[in-house]
Amino acid sequence: MRFLLLLSALVACSVASSAVAQDRLDVDGLVDVRWVHATGDLSYLDGGIGVLRFDPDHDGLRLGRAMLATRLRVSDTISVHAVLDAYGDHNGNVADLSELWADVRPFPTGPIRWRARVGAFYAPVSLENRGPGWSDVYTITPSAINTWLGEEFRTIGAEIEGRWLGADSGYGGDLALTAAVYGWNDAAGSLLAERGFAMTDRPAPLFGGLGMPSAGTFHEIDQRPGYYAGLDWHHHGWLDVRALRYDNRADPAASSTEGGTAWSTSYTSAGVRMEPGTRWTLIAQGLSGDTLTSPGPGEGGRFQMTFRGMYALASFEQVHDRLTIRYDHFSEHQAAGGYYGPPSTGNGHGYTLGWTHSLGEHWELAAEWIRLTSTFPPRIEYDLPPGFIESQVQLAVRYRFQLRT
Amino acid sequence: MRSYLPGVVFVLQMLASAATPAAAADMTVRVVDAGGRPVADVVVTVRPGGPDGAAVPRDAPPRTAILDQRNLAFEPRVLVVATGTQVSFPNSDSVSHQVYSFSAAKKFQLPLYKGAPHAPVSFDRPGLVVLGCNIHDQMVGYVVVTDAPYFGKTDSAGEFRISGMPAGPVRVSIWSPYIADPPAALDRNVQVIDGGPAQVRMSLTRPLRAEPEPRPGRAAWEY
């Protein structure tokens, strides 16, 4: 994978200069510095099993994120996108790519517009993460299910989309069907099995791994590609419906030295975002699936978990301010095996209150409070009670900049 | 069950002035919604000569027009022009756009651009031309190309005014992408009498479709 991505990076660099010269480069940058107060146990990012990004030993003044999102228009129908991230906490690399992909989009000559993406990118699932660099535009921390999708999933392969453009038929919307094949997602599910759902704004980079000990996240273990298929329906500019069926088609008996055991993981996600008028946004999204690994013989060498999560969000914006509330609920159920000892059967409730205030073109203040109540029996292995309450307050100062050449 | 009675009710009030006969009349077309509120930006076309009559030549309308792009939206969103008009598509946004149409009345593509690098596009066939941006799917615009001698859009009072209408039968048509009434109900014949003025009130029966509100801050990147 590294070879392919580095090759893509070289191609991107080679066209960058011509793109700049031809007035075809867009850059969005972000520096997010925040003060954090956290309660709860040591975060899984710091080697513990707490499910928020920060913990009492790692709060105070922190780098939330430094990000560069670039888009190079190589030609009229091809663009190359790259997102470079630095988080300042446990990156395997100080700065790392989180996405790198090429977009091929011919001019439509009829009501169906075709589009293809090749590289490493996020699947079209989340209804929250719609800002540059897959950032959440409503709260600092995305929902539990979109946290997980950022941690363990990246489409490293090819995607094709056919979108029916309704305007020419008198319909104020469009409908897209999407399908993709990909690799390097065979370890997806392992983090959920070990830790349960979490709520962080800390997606995995492509190369540097996630958390401590910093291990790579994206591995091809069984040489079997996965797939997803989904739909995206826009209706009259105020309604967006998304659904996706994902299956990494991993061989649960496969393993490799670098990637560990393969996890056969599949899920179905569906959600709706409504934007009546110019001020309100309402989102509901749910996800349900299962993951299985069986590297050893018999029941003892087998582990299977089903999981589901949902959230409902309401956001109100007025001029320079946005206020958002969100409720998260999730559950995990160990369906088979005793691979990890205590049953991985738990659930949680998350309450999030977020506020952002724009201070002009470049500066923004953001505040967020999260209270997360969860139960996950494998915590017993860390001498922790299976259930506890964690909370986190974040006050962020953000500097954004844009380059449009 | 919902009634499908004709969607538009015309009330034609002719206030004739016998003392000062004239060869022409002034006409005001007023469009209101089901609640009686004015509807702006509705395209109005008026063809003297009745339903099958030929268009009557009049002073040549402007043959150039501008359809801008601002805040990831076409501005205006609906443009009505005479057949043969040259329309410029400048891009006033900081991001590039890629304008296209595959409508039968005009198929064209403007490769990726900012500013105004492209020559105007000639709209030489009457019909509805739907515009899109290949980068930003939420951008939709409309060019109504007409060979009717009288055309325009309603103002904030829901009114479109014509002066110097020849007497006789005329066919009045209205259109907007946000009108949900059946197309057949938006197209009617009325009689213009010398000396006018004539007022045509057109009442829609179905709620207007929601007009997309641009939220440019969250549409510049696709996820």
XYZ file of C-alpha atoms in Angstrom:
628
model
C 0.000 0.000 0.000
C 2.788 2.365 0.877
C 4.296 1.938 -2.548
C 1.016 2.731 -4.268
C 0.385 5.765 -2.116
C 3.876 7.110 -2.446
C 3.605 6.646 -6.181
C 0.359 8.586 -6.090
C 2.050 11.292 -4.050
C 4.800 11.596 -6.622
C 2.246 11.886 -9.384
C 0.411 14.521 -7.367
C 3.602 16.490 -6.813
C 4.526 16.303 -10.452
C 1.278 17.866 -11.530
C 1.147 20.389 -8.703
C 3.391 22.912 -10.343
C 1.449 22.882 -13.578
C -1.810 23.095 -11.652
C -0.588 26.165 -9.794
C 0.526 27.724 -13.021
C -2.889 27.078 -14.547
C -4.807 28.617 -11.700
C -6.148 25.312 -10.468
C -5.045 24.839 -6.880
C -7.336 25.067 -3.842
C -5.930 24.801 -0.338
C -7.782 24.856 2.967
C -5.715 25.012 6.124
C -6.593 24.699 9.797
C -4.722 25.075 13.061
C -6.779 24.103 16.098
C -5.314 24.732 19.554
C -7.472 23.928 22.537
C -7.698 23.836 26.269
C -9.071 20.569 27.554
C -10.416 19.406 30.878
C -11.162 15.694 31.041
C -12.389 13.229 33.619
C -12.395 9.476 33.308
C -9.702 6.950 32.729
C -6.606 6.885 30.599
C -7.598 7.280 26.958
C -7.076 4.333 24.655
C -4.951 6.747 22.612
C -2.545 6.813 25.560
C -2.525 3.090 26.162
C -5.574 2.936 28.416
C -9.139 1.987 27.699
C -10.925 5.323 28.148
C -13.035 6.180 25.151
C -12.546 9.942 24.880
C -9.595 11.533 23.164
C -8.175 13.185 26.279
C -7.928 12.123 29.911
C -6.861 13.710 33.198
C -3.221 12.894 32.468
C -3.421 14.358 28.998
C -5.473 17.508 29.107
C -4.665 21.191 29.407
C -3.340 22.996 26.361
C -3.313 20.654 23.356
C -2.945 20.737 19.614
C -6.350 19.706 18.334
C -5.344 19.434 14.722
C -3.177 21.032 12.090
C -4.453 20.232 8.631
C -3.840 21.040 5.001
C -6.445 19.957 2.463
C -5.419 20.464 -1.140
C -7.195 19.977 -4.416
C -5.324 20.170 -7.678
C -7.292 20.433 -10.885
C -5.054 18.452 -13.169
C -7.391 18.815 -16.116
C -10.990 19.744 -16.694
C -12.116 16.315 -15.603
C -9.376 15.074 -13.263
C -8.419 16.434 -9.860
C -6.071 15.139 -7.182
C -6.980 15.574 -3.508
C -4.658 15.224 -0.539
C -5.143 15.853 3.183
C -2.128 16.204 5.447
C -2.686 16.043 9.221
C -0.766 16.541 12.434
C -2.356 15.969 15.841
C 0.500 16.271 18.259
C -0.473 13.180 20.179
C 0.923 9.789 19.339
C 1.301 10.133 15.656
C 3.561 7.453 14.292
C 4.601 10.268 12.000
C 4.668 13.915 12.995
C 2.581 14.704 9.939
C 0.738 12.127 7.913
C -1.617 11.809 5.023
C -5.171 10.880 5.847
C -6.422 10.957 2.269
C -4.895 10.928 -1.192
C -7.062 10.295 -4.198
C -7.772 11.222 -7.785
C -11.224 12.222 -8.955
C -12.286 11.609 -12.549
C -15.471 13.387 -13.492
C -16.352 13.803 -17.181
C -18.823 16.467 -18.212
C -22.342 15.028 -18.191
C -23.824 14.610 -21.642
C -27.118 13.303 -20.318
C -28.956 13.017 -17.021
C -26.484 10.450 -15.632
C -23.152 11.904 -14.534
C -20.362 9.397 -13.969
C -17.560 9.878 -11.525
C -14.696 7.701 -10.359
C -12.297 7.985 -7.448
C -9.034 6.128 -7.081
C -6.687 6.246 -4.104
C -7.337 6.462 -0.360
C -10.432 8.308 0.794
C -13.432 8.184 3.108
C -16.482 6.252 2.007
C -19.595 8.416 1.599
C -21.170 7.522 4.927
C -20.949 10.316 7.482
C -23.499 13.105 7.450
C -21.476 15.173 9.942
C -17.988 15.176 8.435
C -18.485 17.493 5.489
C -15.809 20.108 6.069
C -12.326 20.237 4.546
C -10.247 17.261 5.592
C -13.394 15.335 6.630
C -13.817 17.716 9.543
C -17.025 17.822 11.531
C -18.762 21.137 10.927
C -21.194 20.797 13.846
C -19.137 19.752 16.866
C -15.473 19.285 17.696
C -15.977 15.564 18.258
C -18.029 13.512 15.815
C -20.540 10.897 16.866
C -19.454 7.473 18.089
C -20.205 5.750 14.797
C -18.402 8.323 12.686
C -15.495 8.295 15.141
C -15.161 4.593 14.476
C -15.499 4.985 10.707
C -12.624 7.459 10.824
C -10.490 5.193 12.972
C -10.699 1.876 11.173
C -11.904 2.528 7.639
C -10.515 4.121 4.542
C -11.358 3.201 0.991
C -8.005 2.270 -0.478
C -9.066 1.305 -3.934
C -11.515 2.536 -6.547
C -15.055 3.835 -6.424
C -17.512 4.599 -9.197
C -20.618 6.703 -8.901
C -23.506 7.229 -11.284
C -25.580 10.246 -10.336
C -28.926 11.024 -11.901
C -29.194 14.790 -12.175
C -32.840 15.638 -11.808
C -32.881 19.325 -12.710
C -33.249 18.718 -16.420
C -36.319 16.616 -15.718
C -37.860 19.281 -13.550
C -36.849 17.647 -10.288
C -34.892 19.675 -7.780
C -32.508 16.991 -6.646
C -30.330 14.083 -7.643
C -29.781 10.443 -6.805
C -26.441 8.653 -6.835
C -25.582 4.980 -6.691
C -22.038 4.204 -5.637
C -19.933 1.057 -5.608
C -16.318 0.496 -4.606
C -13.696 -2.205 -4.318
C -10.775 -1.776 -1.980
C -8.101 -3.475 0.033
C -6.072 -2.805 3.191
C -9.157 -2.817 5.451
C -8.701 -6.339 6.808
C -7.933 -5.224 10.357
C -11.084 -3.108 10.579
C -13.137 -4.263 13.549
C -10.247 -5.152 15.827
C -10.285 -1.805 17.624
C -14.014 -1.986 18.210
C -13.675 -5.496 19.627
C -10.918 -4.470 21.968
C -12.299 -1.169 23.165
C -15.924 -0.714 22.074
C -17.196 2.511 20.574
C -15.423 5.776 21.389
C -15.929 9.475 20.715
C -12.869 11.305 19.457
C -11.879 13.644 16.668
C -8.853 11.534 16.018
C -9.195 9.562 12.776
C -6.348 7.312 11.776
C -3.763 8.606 9.329
C -2.822 6.406 6.416
C 0.633 5.438 7.632
C 1.311 6.329 11.244
C -1.209 4.203 13.075
C -3.455 5.211 15.917
C -2.881 5.348 19.643
C -0.245 3.675 21.787
C 1.466 1.458 21.021
C 1.291 3.055 17.616
C 0.377 0.296 15.222
C -0.558 0.530 11.598
C -4.267 0.501 10.947
C -4.669 -0.310 7.293
C -3.497 -3.773 6.317
C -4.073 -6.183 3.473
C -3.932 -9.625 5.080
C -5.861 -12.067 2.928
C -5.492 -10.618 -0.581
C -9.274 -10.485 -0.924
C -10.823 -7.165 -1.897
C -13.784 -5.767 -0.040
C -16.693 -3.811 -1.431
C -19.341 -1.309 -0.550
C -22.429 -0.104 -2.334
C -24.500 2.868 -1.399
C -26.901 5.568 -2.411
C -27.045 9.292 -1.862
C -30.247 11.192 -2.496
C -30.488 14.979 -2.478
C -34.009 16.359 -2.475
C -34.715 20.021 -3.183
C -31.587 21.225 -1.457
C -32.805 20.567 2.078
C -32.832 16.781 2.397
C -29.925 14.383 2.043
C -30.399 10.651 2.525
C -27.457 8.279 2.584
C -27.224 4.529 2.895
C -24.265 2.216 2.516
C -23.604 -1.482 2.755
C -19.980 -2.267 3.585
C -18.260 -5.652 3.672
C -14.498 -6.002 3.789
C -14.868 -9.699 2.839
C -11.887 -10.551 4.970
C -10.967 -14.182 5.592
C -11.352 -14.438 9.387
C -8.811 -17.271 9.513
C -6.097 -15.271 7.777
C -3.277 -13.496 9.531
C -0.022 -11.813 8.705
C 3.041 -10.747 10.617
C 2.491 -7.088 9.964
C -1.274 -6.870 10.164
C -2.167 -9.514 12.735
C -5.399 -11.400 12.286
C -7.987 -10.482 9.707
C -11.410 -9.351 10.847
C -14.393 -10.007 8.630
C -16.395 -6.847 9.174
C -19.583 -5.680 7.570
C -22.077 -2.996 8.401
C -25.076 -1.170 7.045
C -25.406 2.549 7.630
C -28.335 4.801 6.865
C -28.941 8.410 7.717
C -30.811 11.535 6.865
C -29.841 15.189 7.073
C -32.464 17.901 6.867
C -31.766 21.592 6.454
C -35.083 23.394 6.501
C -34.418 27.062 5.846
C -31.026 28.551 6.485
C -30.587 28.022 10.213
C -31.554 24.535 11.268
C -29.822 21.260 10.581
C -31.244 17.972 11.807
C -29.326 14.719 11.389
C -30.091 11.141 12.323
C -27.771 8.312 11.372
C -27.586 4.668 12.378
C -25.172 1.837 11.778
C -25.439 -1.876 12.442
C -23.045 -4.695 11.668
C -20.813 -7.470 12.891
C -17.177 -8.480 12.962
C -15.604 -11.919 13.165
C -12.120 -13.295 13.522
C -11.145 -16.931 14.003
C -7.410 -17.335 13.741
C -7.340 -20.370 16.022
C -9.137 -23.721 16.027
C -12.375 -24.239 17.950
C -14.562 -21.821 19.796
C -11.674 -20.495 21.855
C -9.973 -19.214 18.772
C -13.052 -17.479 17.475
C -14.489 -14.107 18.306
C -17.632 -12.568 16.902
C -19.285 -9.309 17.854
C -22.372 -7.553 16.643
C -22.669 -3.827 17.104
C -24.956 -0.950 16.450
C -24.909 2.770 16.991
C -26.987 5.814 16.244
C -27.086 9.497 16.917
C -29.517 12.354 16.541
C -28.263 15.894 16.150
C -29.901 19.298 16.038
C -27.931 22.382 15.113
C -28.953 26.026 14.917
C -26.833 28.691 13.287
C -27.285 32.415 13.215
C -24.823 34.778 11.574
C -21.596 34.026 13.458
C -22.775 31.393 15.920
C -23.740 27.757 15.788
C -25.215 25.771 18.653
C -25.440 21.985 18.412
C -26.790 19.247 20.625
C -26.356 15.553 19.930
C -27.355 12.309 21.560
C -25.394 9.123 20.861
C -26.344 5.576 21.710
C -24.332 2.486 20.905
C -24.037 -1.127 21.906
C -21.741 -4.075 21.346
C -22.676 -7.714 21.785
C -20.239 -10.572 21.807
C -22.024 -13.210 19.784
C -19.448 -15.991 19.957
C -16.084 -16.967 21.413
C -14.099 -16.089 24.479
C -11.108 -14.770 22.703
C -10.752 -11.713 24.877
C -11.865 -13.140 28.180
C -14.646 -10.988 29.640
C -17.548 -10.763 27.214
C -17.373 -7.760 24.940
C -20.984 -6.884 25.502
C -21.697 -3.316 26.454
C -23.444 -0.125 25.589
C -23.156 3.590 26.025
C -24.901 6.924 25.895
C -23.225 10.131 24.830
C -24.441 13.683 25.282
C -22.688 16.444 23.382
C -23.220 20.190 23.482
C -21.215 22.246 21.017
C -20.874 25.911 20.159
C -18.841 27.703 17.534
C -18.400 31.416 17.038
C -16.834 32.897 13.935
C -14.515 35.848 14.458
C -14.220 36.718 10.824
C -12.613 35.177 7.827
C -9.829 33.343 9.643
C -10.552 32.949 13.338
C -13.102 30.812 15.107
C -13.839 29.822 18.684
C -15.282 26.418 19.455
C -16.454 24.914 22.717
C -17.750 21.456 23.469
C -18.905 19.409 26.406
C -19.263 15.644 26.224
C -20.618 13.287 28.824
C -20.254 9.638 27.963
C -21.706 6.840 30.046
C -20.620 3.411 28.940
C -20.250 -0.186 30.003
C -17.682 -2.540 28.496
C -16.720 -5.638 30.561
C -13.224 -6.117 29.063
C -12.191 -3.107 31.149
C -11.998 -5.571 34.035
C -8.754 -6.785 32.532
C -7.376 -3.301 33.159
C -8.533 -3.429 36.793
C -11.300 -1.000 35.965
C -15.010 -1.296 36.627
C -16.918 -2.309 33.491
C -19.005 0.811 33.563
C -18.123 4.396 34.197
C -18.757 7.978 33.246
C -16.326 10.136 31.326
C -16.616 13.786 30.487
C -14.578 16.259 28.541
C -14.696 20.026 28.079
C -12.819 21.588 25.171
C -12.310 25.247 24.312
C -10.644 25.653 20.943
C -9.188 28.557 19.028
C -9.049 27.848 15.330
C -7.242 29.614 12.563
C -8.397 28.810 9.046
C -6.994 29.946 5.777
C -7.772 29.382 2.159
C -5.664 29.593 -0.936
C -7.539 29.802 -4.197
C -5.218 30.288 -7.101
C -58.852 13.720 -2.281
C -56.936 16.587 -3.669
C -58.698 18.631 -6.286
C -57.075 18.884 -9.713
C -59.116 21.771 -10.881
C -57.191 24.156 -13.110
C -54.279 25.454 -11.172
C -54.384 29.027 -12.258
C -57.311 31.404 -12.146
C -57.214 34.364 -14.444
C -59.078 37.491 -13.611
C -58.892 39.892 -16.504
C -60.072 43.336 -15.737
C -60.329 45.624 -18.715
C -60.839 49.241 -17.818
C -61.641 50.736 -21.194
C -61.302 54.429 -21.767
C -63.858 55.374 -24.378
C -62.855 59.031 -24.368
C -59.287 58.427 -25.425
C -59.176 55.494 -27.758
C -55.742 54.018 -28.234
C -54.200 51.349 -30.434
C -52.413 49.658 -27.606
C -52.781 48.820 -23.952
C -50.611 48.382 -20.924
C -50.672 45.018 -19.220
C -49.705 43.925 -15.736
C -49.355 40.269 -14.950
C -49.455 39.548 -11.228
C -48.604 36.130 -9.810
C -49.687 35.171 -6.308
C -49.457 31.949 -4.367
C -52.319 30.016 -2.831
C -52.295 32.392 0.117
C -52.459 35.494 -2.060
C -48.824 36.438 -1.484
C -46.815 37.768 -4.435
C -44.402 35.385 -6.122
C -41.212 36.969 -7.441
C -38.830 35.779 -10.150
C -41.492 34.032 -12.167
C -40.819 34.045 -15.898
C -43.664 35.629 -17.870
C -43.938 35.367 -21.642
C -46.704 36.997 -23.669
C -47.388 36.220 -27.312
C -49.886 38.306 -29.223
C -51.852 36.370 -31.756
C -53.552 33.815 -29.602
C -52.581 30.240 -29.017
C -51.369 29.553 -32.530
C -50.661 33.037 -33.702
C -47.334 34.217 -34.892
C -45.248 36.453 -32.711
C -45.591 40.112 -33.471
C -42.264 41.856 -33.988
C -41.501 44.688 -31.651
C -38.442 46.621 -30.681
C -35.527 44.242 -30.569
C -34.830 43.134 -27.002
C -31.298 43.185 -25.640
C -29.192 40.493 -27.226
C -26.640 40.144 -24.480
C -27.080 39.016 -20.894
C -24.964 38.044 -17.905
C -25.490 35.074 -15.627
C -23.002 35.265 -12.763
C -21.869 32.691 -10.227
C -21.634 33.828 -6.622
C -21.519 31.896 -3.355
C -21.789 28.598 -5.202
C -25.041 29.593 -6.896
C -26.064 30.980 -10.240
C -27.068 34.630 -10.052
C -29.760 35.086 -11.152
C -30.929 31.557 -10.718
C -33.463 32.025 -13.497
C -32.705 34.099 -16.594
C -35.082 34.727 -19.481
C -33.666 35.867 -22.818
C -34.726 36.240 -26.419
C -33.686 33.616 -28.912
C -30.260 34.488 -30.266
C -29.044 36.191 -27.080
C -25.376 35.943 -26.179
C -25.064 35.085 -22.478
C -21.843 35.550 -20.520
C -21.126 33.286 -17.533
C -18.550 35.035 -15.353
C -17.475 33.290 -12.153
C -17.240 35.696 -9.224
C -16.485 32.951 -6.692
C -13.030 32.228 -5.358
C -13.376 28.600 -6.420
C -13.460 27.358 -9.986
C -16.646 26.308 -11.694
C -17.366 24.115 -14.673
C -20.661 25.114 -16.240
C -22.557 22.771 -18.514
C -25.944 22.010 -19.964
C -27.186 18.894 -21.696
C -30.649 20.328 -22.357
C -31.975 19.836 -25.878
C -32.298 23.585 -26.418
C -28.579 24.149 -25.800
C -25.793 21.734 -25.056
C -22.537 23.327 -24.009
C -19.596 23.043 -21.628
C -17.369 25.726 -20.171
C -14.118 24.154 -18.993
C -12.904 24.873 -15.479
C -12.531 28.594 -14.866
C -12.643 31.619 -12.614
C -13.333 35.145 -13.738
C -14.562 35.519 -17.295
C -12.203 33.717 -19.656
C -14.888 32.202 -21.876
C -16.694 33.829 -24.787
C -20.445 34.351 -24.376
C -22.673 31.435 -25.249
C -25.265 31.935 -27.976
C -28.715 30.630 -27.126
C -30.148 30.224 -30.585
C -33.052 27.856 -29.979
C -36.122 28.528 -27.846
C -36.644 26.269 -24.869
C -35.580 25.653 -21.311
C -31.859 25.281 -20.719
C -30.901 23.802 -17.357
C -27.439 24.746 -16.134
C -25.216 22.826 -13.795
C -21.698 22.942 -12.397
C -19.750 19.727 -12.750
C -17.821 20.530 -9.574
C -20.734 21.607 -7.375
C -23.852 19.562 -8.004
C -25.965 21.804 -5.802
C -25.582 24.624 -8.322
C -28.554 24.627 -10.669
C -29.604 27.483 -12.924
C -32.117 28.017 -15.684
C -32.090 29.980 -18.914
C -35.500 30.343 -20.513
C -34.948 31.079 -24.197
C -38.037 32.466 -25.831
C -39.112 33.885 -29.155
C -42.076 35.627 -27.544
C -41.925 39.393 -28.116
C -42.798 40.205 -24.532
C -41.056 38.525 -21.650
C -39.577 39.200 -18.258
C -39.768 38.176 -14.614
C -42.062 39.233 -11.826
C -40.646 41.677 -9.296
C -40.876 41.559 -5.526
C -44.543 42.583 -5.807
C -45.116 39.570 -8.027
C -45.729 41.832 -11.018
C -44.476 42.049 -14.576
C -45.570 45.054 -16.631
C -45.777 45.483 -20.399
C -46.516 48.740 -22.123
C -47.767 49.141 -25.661
C -49.457 45.772 -26.063
C -51.359 45.556 -29.341
C -55.027 44.851 -28.920
C -56.207 41.358 -29.612
C -55.810 37.890 -28.250
C -52.642 37.078 -26.371
C -51.257 33.977 -24.773
C -49.758 34.499 -21.341
C -47.440 31.874 -19.908
C -45.649 31.735 -16.586
C -42.874 29.404 -15.420
C -40.622 28.956 -12.446
C -38.741 25.907 -11.231
C -40.442 26.427 -7.879
C -44.026 26.397 -9.188
C -45.640 23.021 -8.581
C -48.888 23.636 -10.438
C -49.455 21.499 -13.566
C -47.785 23.014 -16.646
C -51.066 23.111 -18.562
C -52.467 25.431 -15.935
C -49.700 27.991 -16.414
C -50.550 28.792 -20.011
C -53.733 30.686 -20.893
C -55.315 32.944 -23.517
C -56.729 36.378 -22.754
C -58.096 39.239 -24.816
C -56.444 42.655 -24.795
C -58.743 45.547 -25.607
C -57.566 48.850 -27.002
C -56.937 51.482 -24.422
C -56.207 49.087 -21.530
C -54.756 48.924 -18.973
C -55.184 45.189 -18.432
C -54.429 43.391 -15.228
C -53.965 39.657 -15.222
C -53.935 38.022 -11.824
C -52.636 34.482 -11.737
C -53.272 32.538 -8.557
C -51.333 29.365 -7.952
C -53.115 26.581 -6.143
C -50.234 24.425 -4.987
C -47.527 25.375 -2.515
C -44.277 26.508 -4.056
C -41.357 24.122 -3.967
C -38.665 25.118 -1.528
C -35.961 27.218 -3.109
C -32.531 25.859 -2.230
C -30.737 28.093 0.202
C -27.037 28.242 -0.562
C -24.824 27.324 2.373
C -21.484 27.803 0.723
C -19.388 27.147 3.796
C -20.236 23.479 3.810
C -20.377 22.705 0.150
C -16.903 23.535 -1.057
C -15.556 20.082 -0.175
C -17.349 16.867 -0.917
C -17.685 14.133 1.663
